[in-house]
Amino acid sequence: MATSMDSICNTIGIDRVDMRERMVLIEEQHDCDANFLVNALISNALKKDYGICFVLFHNTFSHYHNVGMRIGYNLMTLKEKGKVALVEPMKELMHNINEICTDTDTMDVGNRIFSDLCIKVSDNSKDNRFDGMTVVDNMFKLLRDSYDKVASQNKTVLIIIEDISHLSDLGLSLRDSMYYVRYIRSLMESHPMTQLCVTVHTYHNDPQNCILDFISNNLKYMADLVLIAEPLVTGHSSDASGKVTVCWNVDSIRSEYHWTEKMTYLYKLLDWHVKIFAPGATTFVT
């Protein structure tokens, strides 16, 4: 599987481009799986001796560890060595809710990501308005603390915001979600040896009214590299699982490597590796 990650990195170009201070957006359209693109970025970052700060809204850390063992790296060991840090907001939310249901007086306010949500739920106040910005502030503080731990031992750090789509599940608005991204971009400006990867799951049934599509479209203007994984228009195929569109938004990079504005590839997900190839190719690139 390590070989397939190398080929994916080479195909999308991240093995040749200096990714420091760069933002990568991975859009995963409904009915397809873009995890292999995230794993390619992780593999490339570790080869370049980056530290990694995970913010996981969807998959667990164990998921990425298990995939990493197949590829050739051990995230658990790297975490123990200070190479990897982890934030799991959904687990923190469940922890907060469990504490509310048991004994609110013993809750450590400093460790709450969702302290404002907890206060609103536990109060009997008639004013139950949800302050999304407070939640965003709390989530960013936890991210910043984890980032600082990794950055203290690693010159360059990759921040992975995995499936920012789930912010809307927490009741956050488009404005709140974009503020969260802007906070992270500000962190990158003060720490220029940082790379950012944001993934978002989108639904294109009603793009005019879907907040996730609005988030993705806004992030596309901010990202240096946009990777779009989408299902095949023709439906199921035994030869391919979907297609990936690669869009480098940096003119100087496209000019240097003679890349077009959009490059499209097909991919096939197998049990132990991924195959990626150009449409119409007679052989796979593995």
XYZ file of C-alpha atoms in Angstrom, residues 8-198:
191
model
C -1.030 9.128 -5.470
C 1.351 11.742 -4.026
C 3.157 11.860 -7.358
C -0.070 12.072 -9.359
C -1.495 15.000 -7.389
C 1.963 16.601 -7.141
C 2.450 17.027 -3.390
C 5.734 15.100 -3.422
C 7.295 17.800 -5.628
C 5.745 20.982 -4.233
C 6.819 22.634 -0.986
C 3.581 22.302 0.982
C 4.555 24.594 3.852
C 2.079 27.475 4.238
C -0.227 25.659 1.792
C -3.885 24.771 2.311
C -5.381 21.629 0.784
C -9.134 21.137 0.481
C -10.455 17.609 -0.031
C -14.097 17.547 -1.106
C -15.662 14.142 -0.695
C -18.930 14.002 -2.583
C -21.684 11.726 -1.332
C -21.406 8.041 -2.319
C -17.619 8.031 -2.579
C -14.653 7.607 -0.209
C -11.807 10.166 -0.163
C -9.911 8.738 2.827
C -7.101 7.568 0.561
C -6.339 11.209 -0.297
C -6.021 12.106 3.397
C -3.760 9.097 3.911
C -1.608 10.208 0.968
C -1.112 13.624 2.606
C -0.252 11.973 5.924
C 2.246 9.637 4.256
C 3.865 12.510 2.350
C 4.074 14.680 5.488
C 5.738 11.952 7.553
C 8.276 11.298 4.788
C 9.181 14.997 4.964
C 9.493 14.784 8.768
C 6.375 16.829 9.574
C 4.540 16.602 12.841
C 0.783 16.036 12.512
C -2.092 17.565 14.481
C -5.334 15.646 13.912
C -8.767 17.204 14.465
C -11.115 14.277 13.891
C -14.847 14.888 13.574
C -15.750 11.648 11.780
C -13.251 8.776 11.812
C -11.410 7.723 14.950
C -7.690 7.880 15.564
C -7.674 4.070 15.576
C -8.933 4.141 11.992
C -5.961 6.197 10.828
C -3.577 4.125 12.939
C -4.808 0.881 11.341
C -4.444 2.337 7.845
C -1.009 3.649 8.752
C 0.146 0.192 9.829
C -0.680 -1.056 6.337
C 1.150 1.848 4.725
C 4.249 1.561 6.862
C 4.008 3.926 9.847
C 2.753 3.587 13.421
C 0.707 6.595 14.550
C 0.451 5.308 18.135
C 4.233 5.238 18.450
C 4.551 8.617 16.748
C 1.992 10.038 19.195
C 4.046 8.779 22.133
C 7.139 10.429 20.629
C 5.397 13.800 20.288
C 5.192 13.559 16.513
C 1.394 13.377 16.504
C -1.287 15.161 18.549
C -5.006 14.508 18.578
C -8.268 16.402 19.086
C -11.588 14.523 18.885
C -14.382 17.113 19.356
C -17.245 14.607 19.151
C -15.781 12.540 21.984
C -15.381 15.717 24.022
C -19.033 16.569 23.411
C -20.160 13.157 24.667
C -17.900 13.548 27.694
C -19.477 16.948 28.449
C -22.998 15.573 28.098
C -22.225 12.634 30.405
C -20.888 15.036 33.028
C -24.003 17.196 32.769
C -26.170 14.112 33.368
C -24.154 13.140 36.459
C -22.825 16.108 38.376
C -22.377 19.531 36.769
C -20.570 20.922 39.827
C -17.522 18.733 39.195
C -17.078 19.752 35.543
C -13.781 21.342 34.588
C -14.854 24.414 32.591
C -11.346 24.859 31.237
C -11.513 21.516 29.461
C -14.909 22.001 27.855
C -15.041 22.523 24.128
C -18.793 22.960 24.342
C -18.990 24.843 27.631
C -21.590 27.289 26.302
C -23.752 24.438 25.079
C -23.435 22.741 28.458
C -24.447 25.884 30.302
C -27.499 26.430 28.117
C -28.643 22.839 28.572
C -28.133 22.805 32.319
C -29.775 26.212 32.938
C -33.528 26.503 33.224
C -33.316 29.904 31.561
C -35.924 30.764 28.968
C -33.145 32.220 26.787
C -31.721 29.116 25.182
C -29.992 30.783 22.258
C -26.948 28.820 21.162
C -23.740 30.870 20.928
C -21.845 29.194 18.087
C -18.881 31.541 18.359
C -18.216 30.384 21.918
C -18.107 26.795 20.696
C -15.760 27.830 17.877
C -13.511 29.628 20.367
C -13.373 26.569 22.625
C -12.625 24.182 19.764
C -9.872 26.422 18.452
C -8.246 26.733 21.896
C -8.060 22.951 22.151
C -6.598 22.743 18.630
C -4.056 25.448 19.427
C -2.929 23.638 22.590
C -2.434 20.393 20.662
C -0.675 22.238 17.857
C 1.710 23.894 20.304
C 2.692 20.504 21.709
C 3.570 19.161 18.266
C 5.199 22.380 17.072
C 7.482 22.427 20.129
C 9.122 19.212 18.876
C 8.673 19.471 15.102
C 9.823 22.231 12.768
C 6.908 21.747 10.358
C 3.358 20.645 11.226
C 0.434 19.376 9.164
C -2.998 20.223 10.623
C -5.756 17.892 9.429
C -9.349 19.059 9.971
C -11.171 15.865 9.130
C -14.730 16.376 7.873
C -15.542 19.943 8.854
C -19.062 19.094 7.632
C -19.900 17.949 11.153
C -19.767 21.504 12.465
C -23.248 21.951 11.024
C -24.371 18.874 13.013
C -23.444 20.788 16.153
C -25.757 23.632 15.163
C -23.008 25.924 13.887
C -23.862 28.281 11.065
C -21.895 28.868 7.868
C -20.457 31.996 9.492
C -19.340 30.021 12.563
C -17.699 27.334 10.419
C -15.823 29.881 8.342
C -14.648 31.691 11.490
C -13.188 28.389 12.671
C -11.220 28.110 9.426
C -10.149 31.755 9.668
C -8.821 31.149 13.192
C -6.709 28.299 11.850
C -5.504 30.414 8.924
C -4.427 33.067 11.446
C -2.514 30.377 13.315
C -0.748 29.474 10.068
C 0.205 33.112 9.473
C 1.902 33.288 12.866
C 3.503 29.857 12.325
C 4.565 29.796 8.649
C 6.012 26.261 8.820
C 2.468 24.873 8.830
C 0.383 23.020 6.252
C -3.407 22.735 6.494
C -5.698 20.048 5.114
C -9.479 20.417 5.428
